[in-house]
Short mmCIF file of C-alpha atoms in Angstrom, two decimals:
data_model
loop_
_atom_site.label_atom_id
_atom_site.label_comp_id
_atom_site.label_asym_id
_atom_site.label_seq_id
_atom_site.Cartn_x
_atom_site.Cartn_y
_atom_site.Cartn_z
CA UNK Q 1 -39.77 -62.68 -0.23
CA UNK Q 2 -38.82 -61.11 3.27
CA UNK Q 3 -39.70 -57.34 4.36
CA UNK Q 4 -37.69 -55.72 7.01
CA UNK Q 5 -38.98 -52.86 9.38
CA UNK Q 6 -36.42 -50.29 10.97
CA UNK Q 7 -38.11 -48.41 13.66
CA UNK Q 8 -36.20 -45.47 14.68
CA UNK Q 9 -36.31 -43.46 18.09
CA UNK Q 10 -34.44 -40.51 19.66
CA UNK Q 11 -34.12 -39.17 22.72
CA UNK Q 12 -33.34 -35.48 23.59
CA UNK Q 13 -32.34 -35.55 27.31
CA UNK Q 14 -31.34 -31.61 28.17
CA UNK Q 15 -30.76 -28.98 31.81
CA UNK Q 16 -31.71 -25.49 32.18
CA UNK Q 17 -28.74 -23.25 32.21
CA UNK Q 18 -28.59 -22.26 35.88
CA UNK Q 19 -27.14 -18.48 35.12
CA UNK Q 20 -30.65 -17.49 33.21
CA UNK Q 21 -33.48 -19.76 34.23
CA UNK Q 22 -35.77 -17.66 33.18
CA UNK Q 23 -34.74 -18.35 29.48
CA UNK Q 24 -35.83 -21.65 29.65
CA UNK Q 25 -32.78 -22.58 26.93
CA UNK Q 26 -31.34 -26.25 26.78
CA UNK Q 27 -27.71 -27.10 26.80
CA UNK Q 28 -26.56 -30.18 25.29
CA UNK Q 29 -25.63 -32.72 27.24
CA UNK Q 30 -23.23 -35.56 26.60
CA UNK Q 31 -24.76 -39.01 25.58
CA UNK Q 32 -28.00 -37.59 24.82
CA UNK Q 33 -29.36 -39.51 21.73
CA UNK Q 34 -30.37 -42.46 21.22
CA UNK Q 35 -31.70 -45.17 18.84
CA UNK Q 36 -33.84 -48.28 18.51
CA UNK Q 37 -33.36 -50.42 15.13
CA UNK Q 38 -35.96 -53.31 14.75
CA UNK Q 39 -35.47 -55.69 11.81
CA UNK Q 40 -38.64 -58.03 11.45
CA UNK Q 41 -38.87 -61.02 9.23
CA UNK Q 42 -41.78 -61.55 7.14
CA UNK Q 43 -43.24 -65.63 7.37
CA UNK Q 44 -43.45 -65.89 3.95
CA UNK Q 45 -40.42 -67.11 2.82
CA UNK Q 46 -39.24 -67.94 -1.04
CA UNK Q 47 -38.24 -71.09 -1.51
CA UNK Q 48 -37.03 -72.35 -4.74
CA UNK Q 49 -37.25 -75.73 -5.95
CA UNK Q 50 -35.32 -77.33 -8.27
CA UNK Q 51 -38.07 -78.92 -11.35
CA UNK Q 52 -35.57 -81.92 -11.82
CA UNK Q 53 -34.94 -82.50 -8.30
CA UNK Q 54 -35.56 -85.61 -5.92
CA UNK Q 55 -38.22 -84.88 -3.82
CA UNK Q 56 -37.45 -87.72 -2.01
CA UNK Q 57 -34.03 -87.15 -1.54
CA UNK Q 58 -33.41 -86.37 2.17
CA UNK Q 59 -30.60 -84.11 1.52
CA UNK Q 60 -33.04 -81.54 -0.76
CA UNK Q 61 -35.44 -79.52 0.77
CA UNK Q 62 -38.73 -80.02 0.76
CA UNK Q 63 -41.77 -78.91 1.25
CA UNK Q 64 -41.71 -76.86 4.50
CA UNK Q 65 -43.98 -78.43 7.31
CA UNK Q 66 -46.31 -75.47 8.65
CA UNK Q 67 -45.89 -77.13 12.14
CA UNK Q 68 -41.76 -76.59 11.92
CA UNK Q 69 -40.42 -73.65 12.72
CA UNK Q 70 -37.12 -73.26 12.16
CA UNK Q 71 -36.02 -70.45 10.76
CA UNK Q 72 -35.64 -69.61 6.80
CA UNK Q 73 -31.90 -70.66 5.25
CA UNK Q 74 -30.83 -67.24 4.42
CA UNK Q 75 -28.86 -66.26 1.33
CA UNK Q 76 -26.18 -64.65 -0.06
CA UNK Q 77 -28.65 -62.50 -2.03
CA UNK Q 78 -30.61 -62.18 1.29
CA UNK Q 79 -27.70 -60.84 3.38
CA UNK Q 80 -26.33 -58.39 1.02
CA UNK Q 81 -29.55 -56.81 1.23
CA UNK Q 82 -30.33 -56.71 4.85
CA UNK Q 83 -26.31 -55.58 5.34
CA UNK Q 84 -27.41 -52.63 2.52
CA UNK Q 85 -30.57 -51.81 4.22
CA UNK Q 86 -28.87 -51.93 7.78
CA UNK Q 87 -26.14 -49.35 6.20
CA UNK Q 88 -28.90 -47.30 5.04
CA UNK Q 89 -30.43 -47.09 8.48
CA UNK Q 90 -27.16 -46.53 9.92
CA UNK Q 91 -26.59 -43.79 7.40
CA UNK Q 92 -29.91 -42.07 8.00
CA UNK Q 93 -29.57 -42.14 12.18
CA UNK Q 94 -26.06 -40.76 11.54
CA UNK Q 95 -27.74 -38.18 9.59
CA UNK Q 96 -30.68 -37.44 11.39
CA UNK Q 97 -28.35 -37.00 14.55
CA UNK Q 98 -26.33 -34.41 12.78
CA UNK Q 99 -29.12 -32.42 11.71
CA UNK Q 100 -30.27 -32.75 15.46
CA UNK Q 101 -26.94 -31.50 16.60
CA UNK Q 102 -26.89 -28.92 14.37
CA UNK Q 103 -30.97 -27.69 15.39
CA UNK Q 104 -29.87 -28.00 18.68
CA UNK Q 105 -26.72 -26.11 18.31
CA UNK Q 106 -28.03 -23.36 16.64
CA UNK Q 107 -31.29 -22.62 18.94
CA UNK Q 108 -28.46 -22.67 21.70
CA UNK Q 109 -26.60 -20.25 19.07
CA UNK Q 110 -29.51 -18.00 19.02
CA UNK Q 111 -30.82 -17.77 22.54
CA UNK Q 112 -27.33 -16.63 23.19
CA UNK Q 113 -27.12 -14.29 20.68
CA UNK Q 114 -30.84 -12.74 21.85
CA UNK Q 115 -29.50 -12.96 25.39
CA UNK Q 116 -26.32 -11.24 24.35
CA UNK Q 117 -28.54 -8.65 22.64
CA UNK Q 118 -31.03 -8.54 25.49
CA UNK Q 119 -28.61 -7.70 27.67
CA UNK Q 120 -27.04 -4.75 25.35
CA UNK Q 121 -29.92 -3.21 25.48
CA UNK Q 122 -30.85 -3.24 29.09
CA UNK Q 123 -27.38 -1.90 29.31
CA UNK Q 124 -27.89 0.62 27.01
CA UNK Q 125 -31.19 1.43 28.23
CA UNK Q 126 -29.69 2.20 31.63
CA UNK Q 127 -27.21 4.73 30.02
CA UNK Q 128 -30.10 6.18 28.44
CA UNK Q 129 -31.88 6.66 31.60
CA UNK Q 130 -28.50 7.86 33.56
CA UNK Q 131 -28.08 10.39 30.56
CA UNK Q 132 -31.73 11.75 30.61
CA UNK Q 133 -31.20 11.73 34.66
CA UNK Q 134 -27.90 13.86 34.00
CA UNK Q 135 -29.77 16.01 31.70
CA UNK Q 136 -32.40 16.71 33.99
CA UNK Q 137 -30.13 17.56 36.55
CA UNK Q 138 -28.11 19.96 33.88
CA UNK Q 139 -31.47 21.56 32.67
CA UNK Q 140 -32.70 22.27 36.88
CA UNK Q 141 -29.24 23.75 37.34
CA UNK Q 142 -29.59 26.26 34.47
CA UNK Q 143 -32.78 27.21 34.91
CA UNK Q 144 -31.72 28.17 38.75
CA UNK Q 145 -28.75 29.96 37.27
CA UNK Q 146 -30.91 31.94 34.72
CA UNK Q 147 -33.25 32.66 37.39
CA UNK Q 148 -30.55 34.05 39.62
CA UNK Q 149 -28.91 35.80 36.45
CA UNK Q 150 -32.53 37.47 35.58
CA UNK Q 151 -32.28 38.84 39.11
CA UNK Q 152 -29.35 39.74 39.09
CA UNK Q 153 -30.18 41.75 35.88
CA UNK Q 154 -33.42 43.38 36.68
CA UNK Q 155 -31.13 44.59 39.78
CA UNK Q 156 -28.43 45.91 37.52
CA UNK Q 157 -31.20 47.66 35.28
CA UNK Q 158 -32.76 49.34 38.04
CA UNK Q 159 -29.04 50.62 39.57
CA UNK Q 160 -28.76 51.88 35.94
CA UNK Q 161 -32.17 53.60 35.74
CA UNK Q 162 -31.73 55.25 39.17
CA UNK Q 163 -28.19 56.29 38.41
CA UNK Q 164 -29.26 57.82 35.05
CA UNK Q 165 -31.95 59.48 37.07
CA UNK Q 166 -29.69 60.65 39.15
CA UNK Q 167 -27.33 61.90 36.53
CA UNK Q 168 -30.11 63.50 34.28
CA UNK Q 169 -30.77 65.46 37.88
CA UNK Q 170 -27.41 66.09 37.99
CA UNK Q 171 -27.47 67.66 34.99
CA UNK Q 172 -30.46 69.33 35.09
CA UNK Q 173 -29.09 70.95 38.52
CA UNK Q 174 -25.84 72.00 36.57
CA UNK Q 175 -27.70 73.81 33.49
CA UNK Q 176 -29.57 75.31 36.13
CA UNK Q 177 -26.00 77.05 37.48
CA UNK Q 178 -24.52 77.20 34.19
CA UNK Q 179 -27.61 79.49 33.49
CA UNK Q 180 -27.47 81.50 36.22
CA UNK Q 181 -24.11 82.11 36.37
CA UNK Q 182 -24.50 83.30 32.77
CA UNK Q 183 -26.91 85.63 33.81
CA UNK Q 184 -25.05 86.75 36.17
CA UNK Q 185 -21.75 87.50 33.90
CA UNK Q 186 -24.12 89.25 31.77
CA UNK Q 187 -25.33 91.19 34.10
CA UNK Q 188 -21.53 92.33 35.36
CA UNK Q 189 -20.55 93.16 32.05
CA UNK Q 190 -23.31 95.52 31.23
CA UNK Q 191 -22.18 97.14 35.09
CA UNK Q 192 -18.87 97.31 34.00
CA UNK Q 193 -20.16 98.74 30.98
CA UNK Q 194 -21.64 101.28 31.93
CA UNK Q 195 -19.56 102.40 34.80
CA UNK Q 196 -16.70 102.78 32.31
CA UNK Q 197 -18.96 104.14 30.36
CA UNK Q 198 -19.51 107.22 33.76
CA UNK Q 199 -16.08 106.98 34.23
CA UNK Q 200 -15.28 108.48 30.56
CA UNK Q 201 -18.16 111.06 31.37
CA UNK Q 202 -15.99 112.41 34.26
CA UNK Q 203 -12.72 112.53 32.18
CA UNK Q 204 -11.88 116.00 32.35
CA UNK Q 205 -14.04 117.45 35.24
CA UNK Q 206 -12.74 118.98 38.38
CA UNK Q 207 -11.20 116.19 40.89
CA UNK Q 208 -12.66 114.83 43.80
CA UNK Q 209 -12.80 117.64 46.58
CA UNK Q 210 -14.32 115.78 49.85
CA UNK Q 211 -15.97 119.46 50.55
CA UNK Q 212 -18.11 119.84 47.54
CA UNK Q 213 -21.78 119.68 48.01
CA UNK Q 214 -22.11 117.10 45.84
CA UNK Q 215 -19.08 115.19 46.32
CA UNK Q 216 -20.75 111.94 45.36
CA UNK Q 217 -20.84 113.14 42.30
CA UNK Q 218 -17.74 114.52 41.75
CA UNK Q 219 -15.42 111.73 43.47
CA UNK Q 220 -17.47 108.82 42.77
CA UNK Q 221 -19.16 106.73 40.03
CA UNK Q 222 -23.43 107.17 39.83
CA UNK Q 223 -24.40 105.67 43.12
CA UNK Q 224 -21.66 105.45 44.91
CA UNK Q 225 -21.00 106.94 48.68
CA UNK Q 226 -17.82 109.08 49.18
CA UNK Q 227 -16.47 108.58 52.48
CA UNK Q 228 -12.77 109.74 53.72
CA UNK Q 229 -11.29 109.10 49.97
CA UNK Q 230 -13.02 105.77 49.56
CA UNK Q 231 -16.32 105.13 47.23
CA UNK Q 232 -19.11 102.72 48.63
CA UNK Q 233 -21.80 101.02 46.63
CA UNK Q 234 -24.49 99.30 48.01
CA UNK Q 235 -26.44 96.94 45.62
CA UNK Q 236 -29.90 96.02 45.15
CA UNK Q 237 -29.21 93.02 43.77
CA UNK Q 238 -28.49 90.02 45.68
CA UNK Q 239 -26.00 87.41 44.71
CA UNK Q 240 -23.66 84.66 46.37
CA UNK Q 241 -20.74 86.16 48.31
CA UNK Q 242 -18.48 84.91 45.49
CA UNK Q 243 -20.73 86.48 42.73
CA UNK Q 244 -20.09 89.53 44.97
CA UNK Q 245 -16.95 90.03 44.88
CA UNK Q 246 -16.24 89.11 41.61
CA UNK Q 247 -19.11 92.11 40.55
CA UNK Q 248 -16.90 94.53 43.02
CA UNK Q 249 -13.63 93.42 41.25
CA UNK Q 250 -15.48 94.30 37.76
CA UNK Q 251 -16.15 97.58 38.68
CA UNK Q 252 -12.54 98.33 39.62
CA UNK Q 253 -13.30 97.92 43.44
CA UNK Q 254 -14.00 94.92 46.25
CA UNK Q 255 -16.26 93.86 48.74
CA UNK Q 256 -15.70 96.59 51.81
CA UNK Q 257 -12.64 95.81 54.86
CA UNK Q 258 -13.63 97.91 57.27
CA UNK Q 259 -10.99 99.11 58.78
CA UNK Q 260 -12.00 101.85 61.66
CA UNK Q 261 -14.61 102.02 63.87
CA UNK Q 262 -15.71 105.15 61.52
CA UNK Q 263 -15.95 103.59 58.80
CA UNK Q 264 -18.16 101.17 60.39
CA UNK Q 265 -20.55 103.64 61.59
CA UNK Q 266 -20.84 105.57 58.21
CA UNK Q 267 -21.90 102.18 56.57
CA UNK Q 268 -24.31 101.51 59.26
CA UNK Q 269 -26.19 105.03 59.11
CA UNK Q 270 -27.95 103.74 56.59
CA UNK Q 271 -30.68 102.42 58.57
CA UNK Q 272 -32.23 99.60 56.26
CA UNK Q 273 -32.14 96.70 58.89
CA UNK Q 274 -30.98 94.44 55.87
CA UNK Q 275 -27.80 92.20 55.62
CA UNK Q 276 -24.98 92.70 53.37
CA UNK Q 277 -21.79 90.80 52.15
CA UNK Q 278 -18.58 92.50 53.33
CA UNK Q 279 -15.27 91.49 52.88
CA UNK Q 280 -14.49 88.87 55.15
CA UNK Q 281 -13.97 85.02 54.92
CA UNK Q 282 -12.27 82.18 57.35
CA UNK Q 283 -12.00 80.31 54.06
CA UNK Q 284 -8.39 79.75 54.51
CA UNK Q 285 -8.33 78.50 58.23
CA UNK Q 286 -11.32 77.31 59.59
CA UNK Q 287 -12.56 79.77 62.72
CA UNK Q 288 -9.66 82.02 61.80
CA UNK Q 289 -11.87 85.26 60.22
CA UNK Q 290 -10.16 87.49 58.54
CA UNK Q 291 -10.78 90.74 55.81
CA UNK Q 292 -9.54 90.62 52.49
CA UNK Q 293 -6.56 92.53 52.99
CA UNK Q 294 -5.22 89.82 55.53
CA UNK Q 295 -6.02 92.13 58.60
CA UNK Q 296 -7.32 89.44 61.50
CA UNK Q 297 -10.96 90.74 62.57
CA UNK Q 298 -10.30 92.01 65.86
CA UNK Q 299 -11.99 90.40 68.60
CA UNK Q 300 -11.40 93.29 71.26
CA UNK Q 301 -13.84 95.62 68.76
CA UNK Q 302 -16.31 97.47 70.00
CA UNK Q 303 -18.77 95.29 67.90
CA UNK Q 304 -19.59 91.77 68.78
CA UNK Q 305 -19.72 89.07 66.65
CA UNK Q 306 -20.57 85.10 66.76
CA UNK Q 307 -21.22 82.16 64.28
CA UNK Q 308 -23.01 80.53 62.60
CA UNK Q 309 -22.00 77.47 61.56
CA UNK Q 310 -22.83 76.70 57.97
CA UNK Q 311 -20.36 78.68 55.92
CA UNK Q 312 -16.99 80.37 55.34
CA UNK Q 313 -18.00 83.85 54.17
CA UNK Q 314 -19.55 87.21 56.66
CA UNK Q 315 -22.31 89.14 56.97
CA UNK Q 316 -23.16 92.29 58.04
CA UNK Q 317 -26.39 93.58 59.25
CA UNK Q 318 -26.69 97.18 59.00
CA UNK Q 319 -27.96 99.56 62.02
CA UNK Q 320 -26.64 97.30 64.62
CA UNK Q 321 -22.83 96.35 65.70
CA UNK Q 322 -23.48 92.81 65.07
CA UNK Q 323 -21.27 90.63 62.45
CA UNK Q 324 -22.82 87.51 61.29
CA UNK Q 325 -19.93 84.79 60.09
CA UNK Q 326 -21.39 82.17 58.24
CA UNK Q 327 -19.94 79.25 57.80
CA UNK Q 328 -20.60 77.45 54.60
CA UNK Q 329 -22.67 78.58 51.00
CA UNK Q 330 -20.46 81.05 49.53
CA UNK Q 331 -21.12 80.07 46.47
CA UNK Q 332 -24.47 77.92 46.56
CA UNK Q 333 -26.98 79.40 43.67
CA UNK Q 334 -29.33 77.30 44.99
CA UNK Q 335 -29.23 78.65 48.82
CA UNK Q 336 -30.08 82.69 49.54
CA UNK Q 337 -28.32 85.16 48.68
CA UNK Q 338 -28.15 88.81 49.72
CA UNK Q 339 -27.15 92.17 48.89
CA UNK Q 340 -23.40 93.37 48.56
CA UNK Q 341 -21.14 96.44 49.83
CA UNK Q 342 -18.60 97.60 47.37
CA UNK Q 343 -15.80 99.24 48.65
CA UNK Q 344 -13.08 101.53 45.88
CA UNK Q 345 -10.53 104.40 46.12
CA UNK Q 346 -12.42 107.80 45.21
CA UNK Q 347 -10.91 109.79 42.00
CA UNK Q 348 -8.18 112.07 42.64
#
């Protein structure tokens, strides 16, 4: 009986992709497998021998001489099977190739789908970083703006704090007047109280005669000064020029025009060396003085007079022939104040 050997070998002949070396994946090549079939013929060999036949007959075989060496008479039987067990070899390298092929193609499938996904997430990875980048950028920006807008806000509180300061001074300033002035009011209505008060006292009594004795009392209000038909009060309070006047108007009078150089000199007998308001303002005009009548204060007067410059409102300092114009607080609380002169028609 013969044996037969198949030996099989394949080659796998590949190249290196030359876009990623460094992947080290093989592509497929054309022509690249091959195969080696052997078929070896065992020396025993089955003879069969006919039990009737000649052996002597030199058409039959005989006995095989070990020394020839021909080869074996093969057959029919014999080449059906070595054509089946060369199809079978032929089968199995077809299939073995496949299988190769397929092996093959799907490593190659797979290194290109982990390149494929290597290479996503590189890309990716770089839009992470260019994001986080961006967002550092973003975050540096609005911390410089919220520094800047923390400035800018401890500024604004502080402009606030000082103006509320400022207001609450203000204010504090204004009750100050407002209280004062009230005082004040007060303090005119109890005059005017009580000079209508002397003034209903009189009612009936003789009328003013400028020879009486005591013609103070008879032609003018509890101390008052007759003098040529007028009444003159001098205070001993002191208040702003504006105050003043508006006291002198209460009391049915006004601060004193002096009109004559003897009704100058009566005021000024007085001798107190003190200064008093009188009735005469540049308030209208600037440098333009005049009394409250509208008479200009005449500057060919025996009295001098010069300015100082801080107000709109005179003065007038008794025992000399001096007036003092000031130019500015006639109505400051806060600023001095000084004594007034009265001036109203005596009763008739």
């Amino acid at each position: 009986m013969a044996a037969i050997y198949s030996n099989v070998k394949y080659k796998n002949r590949g190249k290196k992709e030359e876009d990623e070396p460094s992947k080290g994946s093989l592509a497929i090549s054309d022509d690249i497998i091959y195969s080696e079939v052997h078929i070896v013929q065992s020396d025993q060999t089955n003879t069969q021998t006919a039990p009737d036949a000649d052996l002597s007959h030199p058409n039959l075989p005989g006995p095989q001489d070990p020394a020839d060496s021909s080869p074996e008479t093969v057959t029919p039987g014999w080449a059906k099977e070595r054509l089946l067990l060369r199809s079978l070899c032929a089968i199995l390298f077809v299939v073995g190739l496949i299988i190769t092929v397929l092996y093959l193609g799907n490593i190659s499938h797979k290194e290109t789908e982990k390149d494929g996904t290597i290479k996503k997430l590189k890309t990716d990875l770089k839009e992470k970083n260019e994001t986080i980048k961006k967002l550092k950028t973003d975050l540096k920006e609005k911390n410089e703006n919220n520094t800047k807008l923390q400035g800018e806000n401890d500024k604004l509180i502080k402009e606030k704090d000082a103006i509320i300061k400022q207001f609450q001074t203000d204010l504090k300033e204004k009750n100050y007047t407002n209280t004062k002035l009230q005082e004040e009011n007060d303090k005119l209505i109890k005059d005017k109280e009580e000079l209508i008060r002397q003034l209903k006292e009189k009612e009936g009594k003789q009328s003013c005669n400028p020879t009486a004795q005591n013609v103070d009392e008879v032609c003018c209000a509890e101390g008052w000064k007759y003098f040529m038909g007028k009444c003159y009060y001098f205070s001993t309070d002191e208040k702003t020029w504006t105050a003043s006047r508006d006291a002198c108007l209460a009391v049915g009078g006004d601060l004193v025009i002096i009109n004559t150089p003897e009704e100058e000199n009566f005021i000024k007998k007085l001798n107190n060396d003190e200064y008093y308001w009188i009735g005469l303002t540049d308030a209208v005009k600037e440098g333009d003085w005049r009394w409250l009548d509208g008479t200009k204060l005449s500057t060919t007067s025996i009295h001098q007079y010069y300015t100082w410059k801080r107000g709109n409102c005179g003065l007038m300092q008794l025992t000399t022939d001096t007036y003092y114009l000031r130019n500015t607080l006639c109505n400051n609380v806060n600023y001095r104040k000084f004594k007034r002169v009265c001036e109203a028609k005596a009763s008739i």
